[in-house]
CSV table of C-alpha atoms and ligand atoms in Angstrom, one decimal:
chain,number,residue,atom,x,y,z
O,1,UNK,CA,232.5,217.1,-56.2
O,2,UNK,CA,229.5,217.7,-58.5
O,3,UNK,CA,230.2,216.6,-62.1
O,4,UNK,CA,229.0,219.7,-63.9
O,5,UNK,CA,228.6,218.0,-67.2
O,6,UNK,CA,226.3,215.5,-65.7
O,7,UNK,CA,224.3,218.1,-63.9
O,8,UNK,CA,223.9,220.0,-67.1
O,9,UNK,CA,222.9,216.8,-68.9
O,10,UNK,CA,220.2,216.3,-66.4
O,11,UNK,CA,218.6,219.4,-67.6
O,12,UNK,CA,218.8,218.5,-71.2
O,13,UNK,CA,217.3,215.0,-70.6
O,14,UNK,CA,213.6,214.7,-71.5
O,15,UNK,CA,211.3,217.3,-73.0
O,16,UNK,CA,210.8,220.6,-71.3
O,17,UNK,CA,207.1,220.8,-71.7
O,18,UNK,CA,206.4,224.3,-70.5
O,19,UNK,CA,208.0,227.5,-69.3
O,20,UNK,CA,208.3,226.5,-65.7
O,21,UNK,CA,212.0,225.4,-65.9
O,22,UNK,CA,214.8,226.7,-63.8
O,23,UNK,CA,215.0,230.0,-65.7
O,24,UNK,CA,211.2,230.4,-66.0
O,25,UNK,CA,208.5,231.2,-63.4
O,26,UNK,CA,210.0,228.5,-61.1
O,27,UNK,CA,213.1,230.7,-60.5
O,28,UNK,CA,211.0,233.6,-59.5
O,29,UNK,CA,208.8,231.2,-57.3
O,30,UNK,CA,212.0,230.1,-55.6
O,31,UNK,CA,212.9,233.7,-54.8
O,32,UNK,CA,209.3,234.4,-53.6
O,33,UNK,CA,209.3,231.4,-51.4
O,34,UNK,CA,212.6,232.3,-49.8
O,35,UNK,CA,214.0,228.8,-50.3
O,36,UNK,CA,215.7,227.3,-47.3
O,37,UNK,CA,217.8,224.5,-48.8
O,38,UNK,CA,220.7,224.8,-51.2
O,39,UNK,CA,219.9,222.6,-54.1
O,40,UNK,CA,222.4,222.6,-56.9
O,41,UNK,CA,219.5,222.7,-59.4
O,42,UNK,CA,215.7,222.9,-59.2
O,43,UNK,CA,213.4,220.2,-60.4
O,44,UNK,CA,209.7,219.8,-61.4
O,45,UNK,CA,208.4,217.1,-59.1
O,46,UNK,CA,205.0,215.6,-60.0
O,47,UNK,CA,202.6,213.6,-57.9
O,48,UNK,CA,199.5,212.0,-59.6
O,49,UNK,CA,196.5,210.6,-57.8
O,50,UNK,CA,196.9,206.8,-57.2
O,51,UNK,CA,194.6,204.9,-59.5
O,52,UNK,CA,195.1,201.3,-58.3
O,53,UNK,CA,192.0,199.8,-56.9
O,54,UNK,CA,191.5,200.7,-53.2
O,55,UNK,CA,194.7,202.8,-53.0
O,56,UNK,CA,194.1,205.9,-51.0
O,57,UNK,CA,197.6,206.9,-50.1
O,58,UNK,CA,199.5,209.7,-51.9
O,59,UNK,CA,203.1,209.9,-52.8
O,60,UNK,CA,203.8,213.4,-51.6
O,61,UNK,CA,202.3,214.9,-48.4
O,62,UNK,CA,201.7,218.6,-48.0
O,63,UNK,CA,204.6,218.6,-45.5
O,64,UNK,CA,207.0,217.1,-48.1
O,65,UNK,CA,205.6,219.5,-50.7
O,66,UNK,CA,206.5,222.4,-48.4
O,67,UNK,CA,210.0,221.1,-47.9
O,68,UNK,CA,210.5,220.7,-51.7
O,69,UNK,CA,208.9,224.0,-52.6
O,70,UNK,CA,210.9,225.8,-49.9
O,71,UNK,CA,214.1,224.6,-51.6
O,72,UNK,CA,213.0,226.1,-54.9
O,73,UNK,CA,211.5,222.9,-56.5
O,74,UNK,CA,208.3,223.1,-58.5
O,75,UNK,CA,205.9,220.7,-57.0
O,76,UNK,CA,203.0,219.6,-59.2
O,77,UNK,CA,200.1,217.7,-57.6
O,78,UNK,CA,197.1,216.2,-59.5
O,79,UNK,CA,193.9,217.7,-58.2
O,80,UNK,CA,192.4,215.3,-55.6
O,81,UNK,CA,195.6,213.3,-55.2
O,82,UNK,CA,195.6,213.7,-51.4
O,83,UNK,CA,191.9,213.5,-50.8
O,84,UNK,CA,191.9,209.8,-49.8
O,85,UNK,CA,194.5,210.5,-47.2
O,86,UNK,CA,192.7,213.6,-45.9
O,87,UNK,CA,194.8,216.2,-47.7
O,88,UNK,CA,192.7,218.6,-49.8
O,89,UNK,CA,194.2,220.5,-52.8
O,90,UNK,CA,194.2,223.7,-50.7
O,91,UNK,CA,196.7,222.1,-48.3
O,92,UNK,CA,199.1,221.6,-51.1
O,93,UNK,CA,198.6,225.1,-52.4
O,94,UNK,CA,199.3,226.5,-49.0
O,95,UNK,CA,202.5,224.4,-49.0
O,96,UNK,CA,203.7,226.1,-52.2
O,97,UNK,CA,202.7,223.4,-54.7
O,98,UNK,CA,200.8,223.9,-57.9
O,99,UNK,CA,197.6,221.8,-58.4
O,100,UNK,CA,197.1,220.5,-61.9
O,101,UNK,CA,193.8,219.3,-63.3
O,102,UNK,CA,194.8,215.9,-64.8
O,103,UNK,CA,197.3,213.1,-64.4
O,104,UNK,CA,198.4,213.7,-68.0
O,105,UNK,CA,199.5,217.2,-67.1
O,106,UNK,CA,201.5,215.9,-64.1
O,107,UNK,CA,203.2,213.2,-66.1
O,108,UNK,CA,203.9,215.5,-69.0
O,109,UNK,CA,205.5,218.3,-66.9
O,110,UNK,CA,207.3,216.4,-64.2
O,111,UNK,CA,211.0,215.6,-64.4
O,112,UNK,CA,210.4,213.3,-61.4
O,113,UNK,CA,207.2,211.4,-60.7
O,114,UNK,CA,206.7,210.4,-57.1
O,115,UNK,CA,204.0,207.9,-56.3
O,116,UNK,CA,203.0,205.0,-54.0
O,117,UNK,CA,202.1,202.0,-56.0
O,118,UNK,CA,203.7,200.6,-59.2
O,119,UNK,CA,202.5,202.5,-62.3
O,120,UNK,CA,199.4,201.0,-63.9
O,121,UNK,CA,199.4,200.4,-67.7
O,122,UNK,CA,197.9,203.8,-68.5
O,123,UNK,CA,200.5,205.5,-66.3
O,124,UNK,CA,203.3,203.5,-67.8
O,125,UNK,CA,202.4,204.8,-71.3
O,126,UNK,CA,203.0,208.3,-70.0
O,127,UNK,CA,206.6,207.7,-68.8
O,128,UNK,CA,209.6,208.7,-70.9
O,129,UNK,CA,213.4,208.6,-71.1
O,130,UNK,CA,215.0,211.3,-69.0
O,131,UNK,CA,212.2,211.2,-66.4
O,132,UNK,CA,212.7,209.8,-62.9
O,133,UNK,CA,210.0,207.5,-61.4
O,134,UNK,CA,210.3,207.1,-57.6
O,135,UNK,CA,207.7,204.7,-56.1
O,136,UNK,CA,207.1,201.0,-55.1
O,137,UNK,CA,207.7,198.8,-58.1
O,138,UNK,CA,208.0,195.1,-57.0
O,139,UNK,CA,209.2,194.2,-60.5
O,140,UNK,CA,210.3,190.6,-59.9
O,141,UNK,CA,206.9,189.0,-60.2
O,142,UNK,CA,205.7,191.6,-62.8
O,143,UNK,CA,207.2,191.0,-66.3
O,144,UNK,CA,204.6,193.2,-68.0
O,145,UNK,CA,205.5,196.2,-65.9
O,146,UNK,CA,209.2,195.5,-66.3
O,147,UNK,CA,208.9,195.4,-70.1
O,148,UNK,CA,207.0,198.7,-70.1
O,149,UNK,CA,209.4,200.5,-67.9
O,150,UNK,CA,212.3,199.3,-70.0
O,151,UNK,CA,210.5,200.3,-73.1
O,152,UNK,CA,209.8,203.8,-71.8
O,153,UNK,CA,213.5,204.4,-70.9
O,154,UNK,CA,212.4,205.9,-67.6
O,155,UNK,CA,214.9,206.0,-64.7
O,156,UNK,CA,213.0,204.0,-62.1
O,157,UNK,CA,214.0,204.0,-58.5
O,158,UNK,CA,212.1,201.5,-56.4
O,159,UNK,CA,211.3,202.2,-52.8
O,160,UNK,CA,211.5,198.6,-51.8
O,161,UNK,CA,215.1,198.1,-52.8
O,162,UNK,CA,216.6,201.3,-51.3
O,163,UNK,CA,218.8,200.1,-48.4
O,164,UNK,CA,220.2,201.5,-45.2
O,165,UNK,CA,223.5,201.1,-43.2
O,166,UNK,CA,222.2,198.4,-41.0
O,167,UNK,CA,221.1,196.2,-44.0
O,168,UNK,CA,217.4,197.2,-43.6
O,169,UNK,CA,214.9,198.5,-46.1
O,170,UNK,CA,214.0,202.0,-44.9
O,171,UNK,CA,211.2,202.6,-47.3
O,172,UNK,CA,209.5,199.2,-46.6
O,173,UNK,CA,209.9,199.4,-42.8
O,174,UNK,CA,207.2,202.1,-42.3
O,175,UNK,CA,204.6,200.0,-44.1
O,176,UNK,CA,205.6,197.0,-42.0
O,177,UNK,CA,205.2,199.1,-38.9
O,178,UNK,CA,201.8,200.1,-40.0
O,179,UNK,CA,200.7,196.6,-40.9
O,180,UNK,CA,202.2,195.2,-37.6
O,181,UNK,CA,200.4,197.7,-35.4
O,182,UNK,CA,197.2,197.2,-37.4
O,183,UNK,CA,197.3,193.4,-37.1
O,184,UNK,CA,196.1,193.0,-33.4
O,185,UNK,CA,193.4,195.7,-34.1
O,186,UNK,CA,191.9,193.8,-37.0
O,187,UNK,CA,192.5,190.5,-35.2
O,188,UNK,CA,190.5,191.8,-32.2
O,189,UNK,CA,187.6,192.8,-34.5
O,190,UNK,CA,187.8,189.3,-36.1
O,191,UNK,CA,187.6,187.7,-32.6
O,192,UNK,CA,184.2,189.4,-31.9
O,193,UNK,CA,181.3,187.0,-32.1
O,194,UNK,CA,179.4,189.0,-34.7
O,195,UNK,CA,182.4,188.8,-37.0
O,196,UNK,CA,182.6,185.0,-36.8
O,197,UNK,CA,185.2,185.0,-34.0
O,198,UNK,CA,185.4,183.2,-30.7
O,199,UNK,CA,184.0,186.1,-28.7
O,200,UNK,CA,187.1,186.8,-26.7
O,201,UNK,CA,188.2,190.3,-25.4
O,202,UNK,CA,191.9,191.0,-25.9
O,203,UNK,CA,192.5,192.3,-22.4
O,204,UNK,CA,190.0,190.1,-20.6
O,205,UNK,CA,188.4,191.8,-17.5
O,206,UNK,CA,189.1,191.4,-13.8
O,207,UNK,CA,188.5,187.8,-13.0
O,208,UNK,CA,188.7,186.7,-16.7
O,209,UNK,CA,192.0,186.0,-18.4
O,210,UNK,CA,193.2,187.9,-21.5
O,211,UNK,CA,193.3,186.6,-25.1
O,212,UNK,CA,196.4,184.5,-26.0
O,213,UNK,CA,198.3,185.8,-29.0
O,214,UNK,CA,201.1,184.0,-30.9
O,215,UNK,CA,203.1,186.1,-33.3
O,216,UNK,CA,205.2,184.0,-35.8
O,217,UNK,CA,208.1,186.1,-37.0
O,218,UNK,CA,209.6,188.8,-34.8
O,219,UNK,CA,210.9,191.3,-37.4
O,220,UNK,CA,209.4,194.7,-37.9
O,221,UNK,CA,205.8,193.5,-38.4
O,222,UNK,CA,206.0,191.0,-35.5
O,223,UNK,CA,207.6,193.4,-33.0
O,224,UNK,CA,205.0,196.1,-33.7
O,225,UNK,CA,202.2,193.6,-33.6
O,226,UNK,CA,203.4,192.3,-30.2
O,227,UNK,CA,203.7,195.8,-28.8
O,228,UNK,CA,200.1,196.6,-29.6
O,229,UNK,CA,198.7,193.3,-28.7
O,230,UNK,CA,200.4,193.4,-25.3
O,231,UNK,CA,199.2,197.0,-24.9
O,232,UNK,CA,195.7,195.8,-25.4
O,233,UNK,CA,196.2,193.5,-22.5
O,234,UNK,CA,196.7,190.3,-24.3
O,235,UNK,CA,199.1,187.5,-23.3
O,236,UNK,CA,201.6,187.6,-26.2
O,237,UNK,CA,204.4,185.3,-27.3
O,238,UNK,CA,206.7,186.0,-30.3
O,239,UNK,CA,208.3,183.1,-32.2
O,240,UNK,CA,211.3,183.5,-34.4
O,241,UNK,CA,214.1,181.4,-35.8
O,242,UNK,CA,216.7,184.1,-35.2
O,243,UNK,CA,218.2,183.9,-31.7
O,244,UNK,CA,219.9,187.3,-32.1
O,245,UNK,CA,216.4,188.8,-33.0
O,246,UNK,CA,214.8,187.1,-30.0
O,247,UNK,CA,217.6,188.4,-27.7
O,248,UNK,CA,217.0,191.9,-29.1
O,249,UNK,CA,213.3,191.7,-28.5
O,250,UNK,CA,213.9,190.5,-25.0
O,251,UNK,CA,216.4,193.3,-24.3
O,252,UNK,CA,214.1,196.0,-25.7
O,253,UNK,CA,210.7,194.9,-24.6
O,254,UNK,CA,211.4,192.9,-21.5
O,255,UNK,CA,208.3,191.9,-19.6
O,256,UNK,CA,205.8,193.2,-22.2
O,257,UNK,CA,205.7,189.9,-24.1
O,258,UNK,CA,207.5,186.5,-24.1
O,259,UNK,CA,209.8,185.1,-26.8
O,260,UNK,CA,210.1,181.5,-27.9
O,261,UNK,CA,212.3,179.8,-30.5
O,262,UNK,CA,210.3,178.9,-33.6
O,263,UNK,CA,210.8,175.2,-33.5
O,264,UNK,CA,208.0,173.0,-34.9
O,265,UNK,CA,207.2,171.9,-31.3
O,266,UNK,CA,206.9,175.4,-29.9
O,267,UNK,CA,205.0,176.6,-32.9
O,268,UNK,CA,202.4,173.8,-32.8
O,269,UNK,CA,202.0,174.3,-29.0
O,270,UNK,CA,201.5,178.0,-29.2
O,271,UNK,CA,199.2,177.9,-32.2
O,272,UNK,CA,197.0,175.3,-30.5
O,273,UNK,CA,196.7,177.5,-27.4
O,274,UNK,CA,196.2,180.8,-29.1
O,275,UNK,CA,193.0,182.9,-29.6
O,276,UNK,CA,194.9,184.8,-32.3
O,277,UNK,CA,197.9,183.9,-34.4
O,278,UNK,CA,199.6,186.6,-36.4
O,279,UNK,CA,201.8,185.5,-39.3
O,280,UNK,CA,204.8,187.9,-39.8
O,281,UNK,CA,207.6,185.9,-41.2
O,282,UNK,CA,209.8,186.9,-44.1
O,283,UNK,CA,212.5,185.1,-46.0
O,284,UNK,CA,213.9,187.9,-48.2
O,285,UNK,CA,213.3,187.3,-51.9
O,286,UNK,CA,211.4,184.0,-51.3
O,287,UNK,CA,207.8,183.0,-50.8
O,288,UNK,CA,206.7,182.8,-47.2
O,289,UNK,CA,207.2,179.3,-45.7
O,290,UNK,CA,204.0,177.5,-44.8
O,291,UNK,CA,204.4,177.1,-41.1
O,292,UNK,CA,200.8,176.1,-40.1
O,293,UNK,CA,199.1,173.3,-42.1
O,294,UNK,CA,195.4,172.8,-42.7
O,295,UNK,CA,195.5,169.8,-40.4
O,296,UNK,CA,196.8,172.0,-37.6
O,297,UNK,CA,193.7,174.1,-37.8
O,298,UNK,CA,191.8,171.2,-36.1
O,299,UNK,CA,194.1,171.7,-33.1
O,300,UNK,CA,193.1,175.3,-32.7
O,301,UNK,CA,190.3,176.8,-30.6
O,302,UNK,CA,187.1,177.1,-32.6
O,303,UNK,CA,186.6,180.8,-33.7
O,304,UNK,CA,190.3,181.6,-33.2
O,305,UNK,CA,191.6,184.4,-35.5
O,306,UNK,CA,194.5,184.1,-38.0
O,307,UNK,CA,195.9,187.4,-39.2
O,308,UNK,CA,198.4,186.5,-42.0
O,309,UNK,CA,200.3,189.7,-42.6
O,310,UNK,CA,202.8,187.7,-44.7
O,311,UNK,CA,200.1,187.1,-47.3
O,312,UNK,CA,201.8,189.5,-49.7
O,313,UNK,CA,204.5,186.9,-49.9
O,314,UNK,CA,202.0,184.1,-50.3
O,315,UNK,CA,201.2,183.7,-46.6
O,316,UNK,CA,202.6,181.4,-43.9
O,317,UNK,CA,199.4,179.4,-43.3
O,318,UNK,CA,198.5,176.7,-45.8
O,319,UNK,CA,194.9,177.9,-45.8
O,320,UNK,CA,195.7,181.6,-46.5
O,321,UNK,CA,194.5,183.3,-49.6
O,322,UNK,CA,194.6,187.1,-50.3
O,323,UNK,CA,191.5,189.1,-49.4
O,324,UNK,CA,190.6,192.7,-49.8
O,325,UNK,CA,189.4,195.5,-47.4
O,326,UNK,CA,185.9,195.0,-48.9
O,327,UNK,CA,185.7,191.4,-47.7
O,328,UNK,CA,188.7,190.8,-45.5
O,329,UNK,CA,187.8,187.7,-43.5
O,330,UNK,CA,186.8,184.1,-44.4
O,331,UNK,CA,186.5,180.9,-42.4
O,332,UNK,CA,188.2,177.5,-42.9
O,333,UNK,CA,187.5,174.6,-40.5
O,334,UNK,CA,186.0,177.1,-38.0
O,335,UNK,CA,189.1,179.3,-37.9
O,336,UNK,CA,188.7,182.9,-39.1
O,337,UNK,CA,191.3,184.1,-41.6
O,338,UNK,CA,192.2,187.8,-42.2
O,339,UNK,CA,194.5,188.0,-45.2
O,340,UNK,CA,194.5,191.5,-46.6
O,341,UNK,CA,197.5,192.0,-48.9
O,342,UNK,CA,197.6,195.8,-48.6
O,343,UNK,CA,196.8,196.3,-44.9
O,344,UNK,CA,198.2,199.9,-44.8
O,345,UNK,CA,195.5,201.0,-47.2
O,346,UNK,CA,193.0,200.7,-44.3
O,347,UNK,CA,194.8,203.5,-42.5
O,348,UNK,CA,195.7,205.6,-45.6
O,349,UNK,CA,196.4,208.8,-43.7
O,350,UNK,CA,198.7,207.3,-41.1
O,351,UNK,CA,200.4,205.2,-43.8
O,352,UNK,CA,200.8,208.2,-46.2
O,353,UNK,CA,202.5,210.3,-43.5
O,354,UNK,CA,204.7,207.4,-42.4
O,355,UNK,CA,205.8,206.7,-46.0
O,356,UNK,CA,206.3,210.4,-46.7
O,357,UNK,CA,208.5,210.8,-43.6
O,358,UNK,CA,210.7,208.0,-45.0
O,359,UNK,CA,210.8,209.0,-48.6
O,360,UNK,CA,211.2,212.7,-48.2
O,361,UNK,CA,215.0,212.9,-47.6
O,362,UNK,CA,215.6,210.7,-50.7
O,363,UNK,CA,213.1,212.7,-52.8
O,364,UNK,CA,214.8,215.9,-51.8
O,365,UNK,CA,218.3,214.4,-52.6
O,366,UNK,CA,217.1,213.3,-56.0
O,367,UNK,CA,215.6,216.7,-56.7
O,368,UNK,CA,218.5,218.8,-55.3
O,369,UNK,CA,221.3,216.9,-56.9
O,370,UNK,CA,219.7,215.1,-59.9
O,371,UNK,CA,219.6,211.3,-59.7
O,372,UNK,CA,223.1,210.6,-60.9
O,373,UNK,CA,224.8,212.6,-58.2
O,374,UNK,CA,222.3,211.7,-55.5
O,375,UNK,CA,222.8,208.0,-56.3
O,376,UNK,CA,226.5,208.4,-56.8
O,377,UNK,CA,226.8,210.0,-53.3
O,378,UNK,CA,224.6,207.4,-51.6
O,379,UNK,CA,225.0,203.7,-52.4
O,380,UNK,CA,221.8,203.0,-50.5
O,381,UNK,CA,219.8,205.2,-52.9
O,382,UNK,CA,221.7,203.6,-55.8
O,383,UNK,CA,220.5,200.2,-54.6
O,384,UNK,CA,217.0,201.5,-55.5
O,385,UNK,CA,217.8,201.9,-59.2
O,386,UNK,CA,215.9,199.3,-61.1
O,387,UNK,CA,215.8,200.6,-64.7
O,388,UNK,CA,217.5,203.3,-66.6
O,389,UNK,CA,217.4,204.2,-70.3
O,390,UNK,CA,216.1,200.7,-71.3
O,391,UNK,CA,218.6,198.8,-69.0
O,392,UNK,CA,217.5,196.6,-66.1
O,393,UNK,CA,219.8,197.5,-63.3
O,394,UNK,CA,218.6,195.2,-60.4
O,395,UNK,CA,220.1,191.8,-60.5
O,396,UNK,CA,217.4,189.9,-58.5
O,397,UNK,CA,214.8,191.2,-60.9
O,398,UNK,CA,216.9,190.1,-63.9
O,399,UNK,CA,217.3,186.7,-62.3
O,400,UNK,CA,213.6,186.3,-61.6
O,401,UNK,CA,212.6,187.4,-65.1
O,402,UNK,CA,215.5,186.0,-67.1
O,403,UNK,CA,216.5,189.5,-68.4
O,404,UNK,CA,220.1,190.6,-68.7
O,405,UNK,CA,221.1,193.3,-66.2
O,406,UNK,CA,223.6,196.0,-66.3
O,407,UNK,CA,225.5,197.3,-63.1
O,408,UNK,CA,223.7,200.4,-61.9
O,409,UNK,CA,226.9,202.5,-61.9
O,410,UNK,CA,227.7,201.4,-65.5
O,411,UNK,CA,224.1,202.2,-66.6
O,412,UNK,CA,224.5,205.6,-65.0
O,413,UNK,CA,227.7,206.2,-66.9
O,414,UNK,CA,229.9,206.3,-63.8
B,1,LIG,N1,199.9,192.5,-45.7
B,1,LIG,C1,200.4,193.7,-45.7
B,1,LIG,O1,199.8,194.7,-46.0
B,1,LIG,C2,201.9,193.8,-45.4
B,1,LIG,C3,202.4,195.1,-45.1
B,1,LIG,C4,203.8,195.2,-44.7
B,1,LIG,C5,204.6,194.0,-44.7
B,1,LIG,N2,204.0,192.8,-45.0
B,1,LIG,C6,204.7,191.5,-45.0
B,1,LIG,O2,204.9,191.1,-43.6
B,1,LIG,C7,206.0,190.2,-43.6
B,1,LIG,C8,207.0,190.5,-42.5
B,1,LIG,O3,207.7,191.7,-42.9
B,1,LIG,P1,208.8,192.3,-41.9
B,1,LIG,O4,209.0,193.7,-42.4
B,1,LIG,O5,208.4,192.2,-40.5
B,1,LIG,O6,210.0,191.4,-42.2
B,1,LIG,P2,211.3,191.3,-41.3
B,1,LIG,O7,212.4,190.8,-42.2
B,1,LIG,O8,211.6,192.5,-40.5
B,1,LIG,O9,211.0,190.1,-40.3
B,1,LIG,C9,210.7,188.8,-40.6
B,1,LIG,C10,211.1,187.9,-39.5
B,1,LIG,O10,210.7,186.5,-39.8
B,1,LIG,C11,211.6,185.7,-39.2
B,1,LIG,N3,211.5,184.4,-39.8
B,1,LIG,C12,211.9,183.9,-41.0
B,1,LIG,N4,211.5,182.6,-41.2
B,1,LIG,C13,210.9,182.2,-40.0
B,1,LIG,C14,210.3,181.0,-39.6
B,1,LIG,N5,210.3,180.0,-40.4
B,1,LIG,N6,209.8,181.0,-38.4
B,1,LIG,C15,209.8,182.1,-37.6
B,1,LIG,N7,210.3,183.3,-37.9
B,1,LIG,C16,210.9,183.3,-39.2
B,1,LIG,C17,213.0,186.4,-39.5
B,1,LIG,O11,214.0,185.9,-38.6
B,1,LIG,C18,212.6,187.8,-39.2
B,1,LIG,O12,212.9,188.2,-37.8
B,1,LIG,C19,206.6,190.2,-45.0
B,1,LIG,O13,206.1,189.2,-45.8
B,1,LIG,C20,206.1,191.5,-45.5
B,1,LIG,O14,206.1,191.6,-47.0
B,1,LIG,C21,202.7,192.7,-45.4
């Protein structure tokens, strides 16, 4: 049952900065658009252009804007926000969104701000109590951002901590899928002679064997990397420490690639034989373990390629250091290293659509019901709550930063 007082409170939270509220032009827009959903309330949902260096994704696709507008919500897009992902302003207008000239306008008018990357300092200064922020945050290593979000009072729901029934992270998985599928593609480029590589073709040719690819870690990234590398004709082996995971991969993918237990022996052997090694391990909440030492590089084939997808958690090769799309590859002891920390940025359009598909149902629930009821109805969305009204509500972040936390339901007044 909807708590009417809470729903009412949602509409008294935060300043109403113009006349587009539920009883203003928005209501008539909803009528005009023949809304298809049945939201309990309508909301102004804002999406600014991403300003972090080399970030071309956008938080709301025209498809998501159409769904939200069709349910009567007022979708506000900063002019040019979708350009990097190939979505012009006109596509948003055709979807029923309004295009605003500046980020200031979007932040000032939106009851919920939907983004991709964590808010940058200039964006954090625009957030306010009563406003919802729905985006990637990664607060644990970021005390400055955490302090600013708490100071603003914003209700911040982090993509990366929303959960699902099977214990997965549904708003992280699409980016792991993108990075995993991209890894053999960039690795194949790195293997080309002109790029410093060994000059080996992934699929070989009749009479010449294929490249050997070792994938360390068989989770979302590793499985997708193995699928693409084997599709390119390479000889692929996936290493993992989890036998249930290896069984699952074997059941699902059968003959497409082999699996091996990730003992030191097996890892050393496969790394030494490989033309390409893809690092795809994750220990949740911890830095990636260093599984290949600098000394081991001397056992590898000269010009072999390392693609360390786990670089965003510190990388699983001792010699890994983060690189950018501008200058993605460097060489250590004759081995080429590709260590881009935001790989999905290279394929911003695919990544935007993949992220939008995953975030849209949550965004619509937040808009339709208000955050309290949406989170109250769905513990997996509640798991995304990181800050509310100056309280930190995510225990792991509190532990990492030494800040006291409040239970999410308590902070929400439930
Ligand atoms: N660089 C990028 O742009 C980018 C993008 C997306 C994800 N990532 C990163 O890729 C990594 C993998 O993400 P994921 O979504 O596949 O995680 P996941 O949890 O789905 O899979 C990780 C796998 O690693 C295995 N593992 C853990 N320790 C191991 C070890 N010592 N040896 C072998 N296997 C081990 C686990 O059993 C698990 O199967 C993470 O660090 C993630 O942050 C990076």
